[in-house]
Amino acid sequence: MRFPFPRRDRYLVFGAPRLPEEAIEAAVRVLRSGWLGTGPQVAAFEKAFAEYIGTPFAVAVGSCTAALHLALRLVGVGPGDEVITTPITFAATANVIVHAGARPVFADVDLRTGNLDPEAAQSAITSRTKAILVVHYGGRPCEMDAFLALARRYDLFLIEDAAHALEAFYRGRKVGTLGDLAAFSFYPTKSLTTGEGGMLTTSVEAWAERARILRLHGLSRDAWRRYSEDAFPDYEVLEPGYKYNMTDIQAALGLAQLPYLERWLRCREYYWSLYNQGLQDLAGISLPPEDTHLVHARHLYTIRVNPREAPFDRDTLIHLLHKAGIGTGIHYKALHLHRFYREAFGYRPGMFPSAERISEETLSLPLSAHMEESDILYVIDVIRFLWREGRF
Ligand SMILES: Cc1ncc(COP(=O)(O)O)c(C=O)c1O
């Protein structure tokens, strides 16, 4: 296949992180400090993160997956329970429901936003439903007033998967303070990264305290307090917890990035507007919608490619962009279509039409504060060229 765009010397890696020098230096200081485990840096990161979110408690863990699992454990989700969630999410969101011994109950999404549809969620409620686990997909907050009303009416817990939505607000209220508990991700593609890492936020002190115990084997005192506070390294196992703690190396990286979040969001907002302007007139491409009642975290710039109107289907476009040196992402192949979920829970194609349409048509273009304006313009140029040529 002939392709007119020469491969650039630099492949546009999807989701490349932007790390300030201070973060790298802070991590190196920890490496030289003699204490690498969970310690003072984790405590400082938790405090600063809680202030940033505007929540009383933040508990640092090894991943968002760990934070989600702890959230389910804290509200008592277990065997026999059902948790309603979206099929348009990363596997972690539903896998943790299975880890907790419960049944993941998918409900369809709003085709316009990709977020869980509150009416579909309501229809999925049964006497076994214990919680609703919403995902602020791509950085766009869910319709939280509707979910809060459902949670109140049916006496359910509401958990936010805020992996994409660190900087987001819903009707002036910060994501991470809206549900009973929220989970954030610091995976490398996220706007704040600690390599791997996550944070659990809540306003319930008892949950925060138990999360601190559960994140480290259920021990009564963590290693920092055992080895440094007094000379007697005693502890007791209070319950069989997990190995979900965050290290001081990770926390130092995270703490140093917090002051940059707003600046980087402005940068992504600008790139987002360039994509909107550059792609708006192309046939068969649906751009992400704008909503005035939200602050969108601009994590994923997802378009939908309608194969009946566009010259290429989504998969061909991914292939052509790759040839032009542009990495893209699929967010997501709907979870109910994956083998495990089909076989273990009887999900079938056709059950959630909007999720399936997104699953087939969605494509995320590279978007990161690490990129330069010329990178975004290059992506737009390549796509416009492909649409003009109409074949390859
Ligand atoms: C929506 C969503 N939830 C949960 C996760 C899991 O995050 P982590 O990799 O930090 O465990 C991800 C990861 O990318 C995600 O996109």
Tab-separated table of C-alpha atoms and ligand atoms in Angstrom:
chain	number	residue	atom	x	y	z
A	1	MET	CA	0.000	0.000	0.000
A	2	ARG	CA	1.422	3.363	-1.044
A	3	PHE	CA	1.127	6.050	1.573
A	4	PRO	CA	2.160	9.648	0.868
A	5	PHE	CA	3.046	10.679	4.425
A	6	PRO	CA	6.669	9.932	5.224
A	7	ARG	CA	7.028	8.285	8.610
A	8	ARG	CA	7.998	11.039	11.036
A	9	ASP	CA	11.195	10.579	12.994
A	10	ARG	CA	9.038	10.540	16.121
A	11	TYR	CA	6.065	8.165	16.384
A	12	LEU	CA	3.173	9.896	18.130
A	13	VAL	CA	2.767	7.519	21.036
A	14	PHE	CA	-0.805	7.455	22.276
A	15	GLY	CA	-1.019	8.826	25.808
A	16	ALA	CA	2.633	9.783	26.320
A	17	PRO	CA	2.992	11.303	29.803
A	18	ARG	CA	4.394	14.713	30.634
A	19	LEU	CA	6.664	14.637	33.667
A	20	PRO	CA	8.131	17.887	35.005
A	21	GLU	CA	11.802	17.817	36.039
A	22	GLU	CA	10.771	18.457	39.675
A	23	ALA	CA	8.913	15.155	39.683
A	24	ILE	CA	11.944	13.258	38.436
A	25	GLU	CA	14.179	15.006	40.975
A	26	ALA	CA	11.704	14.305	43.786
A	27	ALA	CA	11.670	10.600	42.915
A	28	VAL	CA	15.477	10.556	42.868
A	29	ARG	CA	15.568	12.206	46.299
A	30	VAL	CA	13.366	9.407	47.615
A	31	LEU	CA	15.661	6.825	46.027
A	32	ARG	CA	18.561	8.376	47.933
A	33	SER	CA	16.651	8.793	51.199
A	34	GLY	CA	16.877	5.254	52.490
A	35	TRP	CA	13.079	4.839	52.676
A	36	LEU	CA	11.355	3.642	49.491
A	37	GLY	CA	8.165	2.139	50.863
A	38	THR	CA	4.922	3.744	52.062
A	39	GLY	CA	5.989	6.668	54.235
A	40	PRO	CA	6.067	10.462	54.533
A	41	GLN	CA	5.773	11.137	50.791
A	42	VAL	CA	2.597	9.064	50.602
A	43	ALA	CA	1.149	10.974	53.562
A	44	ALA	CA	2.045	14.321	51.934
A	45	PHE	CA	0.591	13.262	48.565
A	46	GLU	CA	-2.645	12.110	50.195
A	47	LYS	CA	-3.003	15.417	52.039
A	48	ALA	CA	-2.322	17.536	48.937
A	49	PHE	CA	-4.579	15.349	46.774
A	50	ALA	CA	-7.465	15.574	49.263
A	51	GLU	CA	-7.085	19.377	49.220
A	52	TYR	CA	-7.017	19.435	45.412
A	53	ILE	CA	-10.229	17.371	45.195
A	54	GLY	CA	-11.834	19.106	48.161
A	55	THR	CA	-12.541	15.883	50.017
A	56	PRO	CA	-11.774	15.043	53.650
A	57	PHE	CA	-9.956	11.751	52.965
A	58	ALA	CA	-7.671	10.400	50.265
A	59	VAL	CA	-5.999	7.001	50.538
A	60	ALA	CA	-3.132	6.272	48.135
A	61	VAL	CA	-2.946	2.809	46.623
A	62	GLY	CA	-1.063	0.926	43.928
A	63	SER	CA	-3.652	1.413	41.167
A	64	CYS	CA	-7.138	2.634	40.401
A	65	THR	CA	-8.092	-1.031	40.142
A	66	ALA	CA	-7.047	-1.475	43.783
A	67	ALA	CA	-8.999	1.655	44.779
A	68	LEU	CA	-12.137	0.345	43.035
A	69	HIS	CA	-11.805	-3.059	44.665
A	70	LEU	CA	-11.384	-1.462	48.099
A	71	ALA	CA	-14.391	0.792	47.454
A	72	LEU	CA	-16.567	-2.261	46.780
A	73	ARG	CA	-15.229	-4.044	49.871
A	74	LEU	CA	-15.827	-0.971	52.043
A	75	VAL	CA	-19.504	-0.726	51.122
A	76	GLY	CA	-19.852	-4.463	51.739
A	77	VAL	CA	-20.289	-5.736	48.175
A	78	GLY	CA	-19.914	-9.513	48.199
A	79	PRO	CA	-21.343	-12.806	46.918
A	80	GLY	CA	-25.022	-12.589	45.969
A	81	ASP	CA	-24.839	-8.848	45.269
A	82	GLU	CA	-25.166	-7.071	41.944
A	83	VAL	CA	-23.342	-3.930	40.908
A	84	ILE	CA	-24.619	-1.932	37.942
A	85	THR	CA	-21.982	-0.492	35.635
A	86	THR	CA	-21.221	0.523	32.071
A	87	PRO	CA	-19.909	-1.759	29.329
A	88	ILE	CA	-17.960	1.176	27.853
A	89	THR	CA	-15.023	1.094	30.211
A	90	PHE	CA	-11.708	-0.571	30.857
A	91	ALA	CA	-11.826	-4.183	32.057
A	92	ALA	CA	-10.773	-3.147	35.580
A	93	THR	CA	-14.143	-1.530	36.346
A	94	ALA	CA	-16.086	-4.762	35.941
A	95	ASN	CA	-13.292	-7.178	36.928
A	96	VAL	CA	-13.214	-5.753	40.470
A	97	ILE	CA	-16.925	-6.502	40.841
A	98	VAL	CA	-16.079	-10.116	40.056
A	99	HIS	CA	-13.093	-9.972	42.467
A	100	ALA	CA	-15.497	-8.862	45.194
A	101	GLY	CA	-17.593	-11.983	44.480
A	102	ALA	CA	-20.530	-10.040	43.022
A	103	ARG	CA	-22.229	-9.960	39.633
A	104	PRO	CA	-21.477	-7.136	37.203
A	105	VAL	CA	-24.759	-5.949	35.700
A	106	PHE	CA	-24.198	-3.919	32.577
A	107	ALA	CA	-26.657	-1.296	31.394
A	108	ASP	CA	-26.520	0.648	28.148
A	109	VAL	CA	-24.848	4.021	27.682
A	110	ASP	CA	-25.980	7.309	26.215
A	111	LEU	CA	-24.776	7.198	22.597
A	112	ARG	CA	-24.046	10.927	22.634
A	113	THR	CA	-21.701	10.906	25.647
A	114	GLY	CA	-20.672	7.279	26.079
A	115	ASN	CA	-21.612	7.534	29.768
A	116	LEU	CA	-23.923	5.129	31.602
A	117	ASP	CA	-27.538	6.072	30.885
A	118	PRO	CA	-29.373	6.701	34.197
A	119	GLU	CA	-32.653	5.320	32.808
A	120	ALA	CA	-30.982	2.133	31.606
A	121	ALA	CA	-29.304	1.813	35.002
A	122	GLN	CA	-32.654	2.235	36.741
A	123	SER	CA	-34.173	-0.546	34.619
A	124	ALA	CA	-31.355	-2.864	35.706
A	125	ILE	CA	-31.991	-2.438	39.458
A	126	THR	CA	-33.143	-5.588	41.294
A	127	SER	CA	-33.497	-6.565	44.941
A	128	ARG	CA	-29.874	-7.772	44.794
A	129	THR	CA	-28.417	-4.465	43.545
A	130	LYS	CA	-25.998	-3.054	46.097
A	131	ALA	CA	-24.198	-0.309	44.213
A	132	ILE	CA	-23.903	1.637	40.995
A	133	LEU	CA	-20.373	2.059	39.687
A	134	VAL	CA	-20.298	4.955	37.220
A	135	VAL	CA	-17.367	5.801	34.959
A	136	HIS	CA	-16.751	9.401	33.898
A	137	TYR	CA	-15.882	8.232	30.406
A	138	GLY	CA	-13.028	10.037	28.691
A	139	GLY	CA	-13.132	12.767	31.356
A	140	ARG	CA	-16.803	13.732	30.915
A	141	PRO	CA	-18.716	13.537	34.219
A	142	CYS	CA	-21.803	11.318	34.256
A	143	GLU	CA	-25.228	12.804	34.960
A	144	MET	CA	-24.587	12.582	38.679
A	145	ASP	CA	-27.819	14.251	39.864
A	146	ALA	CA	-29.781	11.431	38.238
A	147	PHE	CA	-27.494	8.773	39.735
A	148	LEU	CA	-27.591	10.382	43.179
A	149	ALA	CA	-31.397	10.376	43.004
A	150	LEU	CA	-31.366	6.676	42.050
A	151	ALA	CA	-28.957	5.853	44.879
A	152	ARG	CA	-31.185	7.663	47.396
A	153	ARG	CA	-34.412	6.195	46.082
A	154	TYR	CA	-33.240	2.583	45.975
A	155	ASP	CA	-30.796	2.788	48.910
A	156	LEU	CA	-27.721	1.986	46.821
A	157	PHE	CA	-24.095	3.005	47.160
A	158	LEU	CA	-22.727	5.204	44.391
A	159	ILE	CA	-19.077	4.755	43.427
A	160	GLU	CA	-17.249	6.927	40.903
A	161	ASP	CA	-14.604	5.453	38.615
A	162	ALA	CA	-12.798	8.738	38.062
A	163	ALA	CA	-9.780	7.200	36.299
A	164	HIS	CA	-10.241	9.642	33.392
A	165	ALA	CA	-11.635	12.597	35.252
A	166	LEU	CA	-9.114	14.012	37.705
A	167	GLU	CA	-9.762	17.658	36.759
A	168	ALA	CA	-13.504	17.379	36.071
A	169	PHE	CA	-16.480	19.152	37.667
A	170	TYR	CA	-20.182	18.350	37.457
A	171	ARG	CA	-22.459	21.379	37.905
A	172	GLY	CA	-19.732	23.115	39.903
A	173	ARG	CA	-19.043	20.113	42.139
A	174	LYS	CA	-15.730	18.311	41.897
A	175	VAL	CA	-15.633	14.780	40.559
A	176	GLY	CA	-14.430	12.583	43.399
A	177	THR	CA	-16.757	14.229	45.932
A	178	LEU	CA	-20.072	13.277	44.344
A	179	GLY	CA	-20.561	9.609	45.157
A	180	ASP	CA	-19.859	7.664	48.353
A	181	LEU	CA	-16.364	6.791	47.192
A	182	ALA	CA	-14.254	7.579	44.124
A	183	ALA	CA	-11.208	5.994	42.503
A	184	PHE	CA	-8.516	7.805	40.493
A	185	SER	CA	-5.768	6.363	38.293
A	186	PHE	CA	-2.151	7.447	37.915
A	187	TYR	CA	-1.390	4.970	35.127
A	188	PRO	CA	1.148	6.292	32.551
A	189	THR	CA	-1.490	7.546	30.092
A	190	LYS	CA	-3.238	9.666	32.741
A	191	SER	CA	-2.783	13.415	33.211
A	192	LEU	CA	-0.980	12.780	36.516
A	193	THR	CA	1.119	9.638	36.563
A	194	THR	CA	3.120	7.795	39.168
A	195	GLY	CA	4.044	4.982	36.768
A	196	GLU	CA	1.339	2.894	38.405
A	197	GLY	CA	-0.833	4.222	41.186
A	198	GLY	CA	-4.276	5.205	42.332
A	199	MET	CA	-6.220	7.116	44.977
A	200	LEU	CA	-9.429	6.435	46.843
A	201	THR	CA	-11.422	9.442	48.062
A	202	THR	CA	-14.323	9.574	50.489
A	203	SER	CA	-15.876	11.776	53.143
A	204	VAL	CA	-16.420	8.826	55.494
A	205	GLU	CA	-13.576	8.594	58.011
A	206	ALA	CA	-14.277	4.982	58.990
A	207	TRP	CA	-13.965	3.894	55.338
A	208	ALA	CA	-10.695	5.791	54.938
A	209	GLU	CA	-9.277	4.187	58.097
A	210	ARG	CA	-10.296	0.703	57.009
A	211	ALA	CA	-8.908	1.313	53.506
A	212	ARG	CA	-5.525	2.172	55.053
A	213	ILE	CA	-5.579	-1.170	56.873
A	214	LEU	CA	-6.876	-3.192	53.918
A	215	ARG	CA	-4.293	-1.722	51.529
A	216	LEU	CA	-1.450	-3.337	53.480
A	217	HIS	CA	-2.386	-6.903	54.396
A	218	GLY	CA	-4.837	-5.762	57.073
A	219	LEU	CA	-1.992	-4.815	59.416
A	220	SER	CA	-2.726	-2.640	62.423
A	221	ARG	CA	0.321	-0.442	61.740
A	222	ASP	CA	1.989	0.198	58.419
A	223	ALA	CA	5.706	-0.375	57.887
A	224	TRP	CA	6.645	3.303	58.234
A	225	ARG	CA	5.136	3.467	61.705
A	226	ARG	CA	6.515	0.089	62.678
A	227	TYR	CA	10.104	0.862	61.724
A	228	SER	CA	10.443	4.566	62.312
A	229	GLU	CA	8.063	5.847	64.941
A	230	ASP	CA	9.200	3.797	67.869
A	231	ALA	CA	11.653	1.011	68.318
A	232	PHE	CA	9.124	-1.795	68.744
A	233	PRO	CA	8.074	-3.157	65.346
A	234	ASP	CA	4.904	-4.907	66.516
A	235	TYR	CA	1.663	-5.257	64.578
A	236	GLU	CA	-1.407	-7.380	64.358
A	237	VAL	CA	-3.392	-8.679	61.388
A	238	LEU	CA	-6.886	-7.236	61.799
A	239	GLU	CA	-8.292	-8.824	58.628
A	240	PRO	CA	-6.772	-10.430	55.524
A	241	GLY	CA	-6.046	-7.332	53.487
A	242	TYR	CA	-4.253	-6.811	50.199
A	243	LYS	CA	-0.887	-5.622	48.904
A	244	TYR	CA	-2.324	-2.389	47.544
A	245	ASN	CA	-0.032	0.237	49.093
A	246	MET	CA	1.656	3.054	47.198
A	247	THR	CA	5.409	3.635	47.564
A	248	ASP	CA	7.118	6.915	48.448
A	249	ILE	CA	8.801	6.891	45.013
A	250	GLN	CA	5.370	6.955	43.334
A	251	ALA	CA	3.978	9.514	45.782
A	252	ALA	CA	6.909	11.900	45.227
A	253	LEU	CA	6.236	11.783	41.474
A	254	GLY	CA	2.543	12.481	42.014
A	255	LEU	CA	2.970	15.267	44.552
A	256	ALA	CA	5.262	17.206	42.223
A	257	GLN	CA	2.719	17.077	39.380
A	258	LEU	CA	-0.293	18.433	41.260
A	259	PRO	CA	0.673	22.106	40.684
A	260	TYR	CA	0.766	21.473	36.911
A	261	LEU	CA	-2.686	19.968	36.467
A	262	GLU	CA	-4.577	23.141	35.579
A	263	ARG	CA	-1.906	24.347	33.131
A	264	TRP	CA	-1.871	20.993	31.371
A	265	LEU	CA	-5.659	20.918	31.246
A	266	ARG	CA	-5.622	24.334	29.489
A	267	CYS	CA	-3.146	22.869	27.002
A	268	ARG	CA	-5.367	19.842	26.305
A	269	GLU	CA	-8.417	22.123	26.005
A	270	TYR	CA	-6.598	24.080	23.327
A	271	TYR	CA	-5.576	20.946	21.412
A	272	TRP	CA	-9.163	19.694	21.745
A	273	SER	CA	-10.439	22.894	20.120
A	274	LEU	CA	-7.915	22.445	17.282
A	275	TYR	CA	-9.236	18.938	16.630
A	276	ASN	CA	-12.826	20.236	16.738
A	277	GLN	CA	-12.075	22.961	14.202
A	278	GLY	CA	-9.959	20.710	11.987
A	279	LEU	CA	-12.359	17.762	11.774
A	280	GLN	CA	-15.826	19.275	12.100
A	281	ASP	CA	-16.731	19.233	8.388
A	282	LEU	CA	-15.596	15.671	7.604
A	283	ALA	CA	-18.397	13.330	6.529
A	284	GLY	CA	-19.128	10.423	8.840
A	285	ILE	CA	-17.080	11.697	11.795
A	286	SER	CA	-18.954	12.521	15.015
A	287	LEU	CA	-16.987	14.801	17.296
A	288	PRO	CA	-17.234	14.635	21.091
A	289	PRO	CA	-20.177	16.816	22.204
A	290	GLU	CA	-19.735	19.954	24.316
A	291	ASP	CA	-21.773	20.477	27.497
A	292	THR	CA	-21.884	23.751	29.401
A	293	HIS	CA	-22.816	22.281	32.806
A	294	LEU	CA	-19.539	20.346	33.032
A	295	VAL	CA	-15.829	20.877	33.233
A	296	HIS	CA	-14.554	18.041	31.062
A	297	ALA	CA	-11.135	16.659	32.025
A	298	ARG	CA	-10.228	16.273	28.306
A	299	HIS	CA	-8.597	12.906	28.867
A	300	LEU	CA	-9.724	11.144	25.665
A	301	TYR	CA	-10.519	12.880	22.401
A	302	THR	CA	-12.851	10.243	21.013
A	303	ILE	CA	-14.497	10.494	17.618
A	304	ARG	CA	-16.950	8.071	16.069
A	305	VAL	CA	-16.425	6.971	12.499
A	306	ASN	CA	-19.678	5.975	10.818
A	307	PRO	CA	-18.696	3.395	8.164
A	308	ARG	CA	-21.777	4.204	6.044
A	309	GLU	CA	-20.864	7.877	5.647
A	310	ALA	CA	-17.089	8.011	6.018
A	311	PRO	CA	-14.677	6.806	3.321
A	312	PHE	CA	-13.068	4.395	5.821
A	313	ASP	CA	-14.283	2.321	8.687
A	314	ARG	CA	-12.689	2.780	12.107
A	315	ASP	CA	-10.255	-0.133	11.850
A	316	THR	CA	-8.947	0.931	8.424
A	317	LEU	CA	-8.448	4.448	9.742
A	318	ILE	CA	-6.446	3.128	12.725
A	319	HIS	CA	-4.248	1.207	10.319
A	320	LEU	CA	-3.670	4.213	8.032
A	321	LEU	CA	-2.921	6.545	10.941
A	322	HIS	CA	-0.418	4.032	12.275
A	323	LYS	CA	1.292	4.039	8.878
A	324	ALA	CA	1.541	7.813	9.160
A	325	GLY	CA	3.229	7.481	12.566
A	326	ILE	CA	0.163	8.236	14.670
A	327	GLY	CA	-0.790	6.040	17.607
A	328	THR	CA	-4.509	5.854	18.452
A	329	GLY	CA	-6.639	4.029	21.004
A	330	ILE	CA	-9.976	2.197	21.158
A	331	HIS	CA	-12.024	3.139	24.196
A	332	TYR	CA	-13.524	0.625	24.408
A	333	LYS	CA	-14.556	-2.711	23.001
A	334	ALA	CA	-17.755	-3.064	25.043
A	335	LEU	CA	-17.072	-5.328	28.009
A	336	HIS	CA	-20.162	-7.504	27.607
A	337	LEU	CA	-18.759	-8.682	24.262
A	338	HIS	CA	-15.575	-10.075	25.809
A	339	ARG	CA	-15.388	-13.843	26.151
A	340	PHE	CA	-15.252	-13.996	29.927
A	341	TYR	CA	-18.321	-11.798	30.351
A	342	ARG	CA	-20.254	-13.668	27.674
A	343	GLU	CA	-19.435	-17.089	29.112
A	344	ALA	CA	-19.601	-16.308	32.835
A	345	PHE	CA	-22.684	-14.077	32.824
A	346	GLY	CA	-24.519	-14.852	29.569
A	347	TYR	CA	-24.076	-11.473	27.904
A	348	ARG	CA	-24.655	-11.466	24.150
A	349	PRO	CA	-24.223	-9.099	21.215
A	350	GLY	CA	-27.333	-7.003	20.697
A	351	MET	CA	-28.041	-6.409	24.392
A	352	PHE	CA	-26.677	-2.859	24.565
A	353	PRO	CA	-27.019	-1.239	21.129
A	354	SER	CA	-25.454	2.138	21.953
A	355	ALA	CA	-22.461	0.564	23.668
A	356	GLU	CA	-22.001	-1.764	20.694
A	357	ARG	CA	-22.155	1.095	18.236
A	358	ILE	CA	-19.499	2.993	20.224
A	359	SER	CA	-17.487	-0.197	20.450
A	360	GLU	CA	-17.427	-0.522	16.650
A	361	GLU	CA	-17.002	3.127	15.710
A	362	THR	CA	-14.976	4.827	18.405
A	363	LEU	CA	-11.422	5.992	17.967
A	364	SER	CA	-9.306	8.079	20.348
A	365	LEU	CA	-6.828	10.472	18.749
A	366	PRO	CA	-3.618	11.279	20.621
A	367	LEU	CA	-4.105	14.030	23.181
A	368	SER	CA	-1.597	14.924	25.854
A	369	ALA	CA	0.112	17.990	27.249
A	370	HIS	CA	3.303	16.204	26.227
A	371	MET	CA	2.412	16.837	22.561
A	372	GLU	CA	3.155	19.963	20.595
A	373	GLU	CA	0.648	21.967	18.595
A	374	SER	CA	2.365	20.791	15.402
A	375	ASP	CA	1.621	17.165	16.380
A	376	ILE	CA	-2.105	17.894	16.584
A	377	LEU	CA	-2.018	19.785	13.264
A	378	TYR	CA	-0.212	16.844	11.678
A	379	VAL	CA	-2.928	14.414	12.832
A	380	ILE	CA	-5.592	16.744	11.413
A	381	ASP	CA	-3.675	17.095	8.109
A	382	VAL	CA	-3.365	13.333	7.714
A	383	ILE	CA	-7.059	12.717	8.419
A	384	ARG	CA	-8.145	15.522	6.061
A	385	PHE	CA	-5.869	14.122	3.378
A	386	LEU	CA	-7.377	10.648	3.789
A	387	TRP	CA	-10.891	12.064	3.545
A	388	ARG	CA	-9.956	13.996	0.369
A	389	GLU	CA	-8.401	10.943	-1.277
A	390	GLY	CA	-11.126	8.648	-0.028
A	391	ARG	CA	-9.251	5.385	-0.626
A	392	PHE	CA	-5.959	3.552	0.074
B	1	LIG	C1	-12.045	3.736	33.274
B	1	LIG	C2	-10.882	3.052	33.951
B	1	LIG	N1	-11.083	2.497	35.133
B	1	LIG	C3	-10.078	1.877	35.787
B	1	LIG	C4	-8.819	1.808	35.248
B	1	LIG	C5	-7.745	1.089	35.995
B	1	LIG	O1	-6.720	1.965	36.360
B	1	LIG	P1	-5.323	1.403	36.865
B	1	LIG	O2	-4.529	0.995	35.673
B	1	LIG	O3	-4.721	2.579	37.593
B	1	LIG	O4	-5.602	0.268	37.778
B	1	LIG	C6	-8.554	2.378	34.019
B	1	LIG	C7	-7.215	2.311	33.448
B	1	LIG	O5	-6.836	2.874	32.492
B	1	LIG	C8	-9.618	3.034	33.337
B	1	LIG	O6	-9.423	3.587	32.138
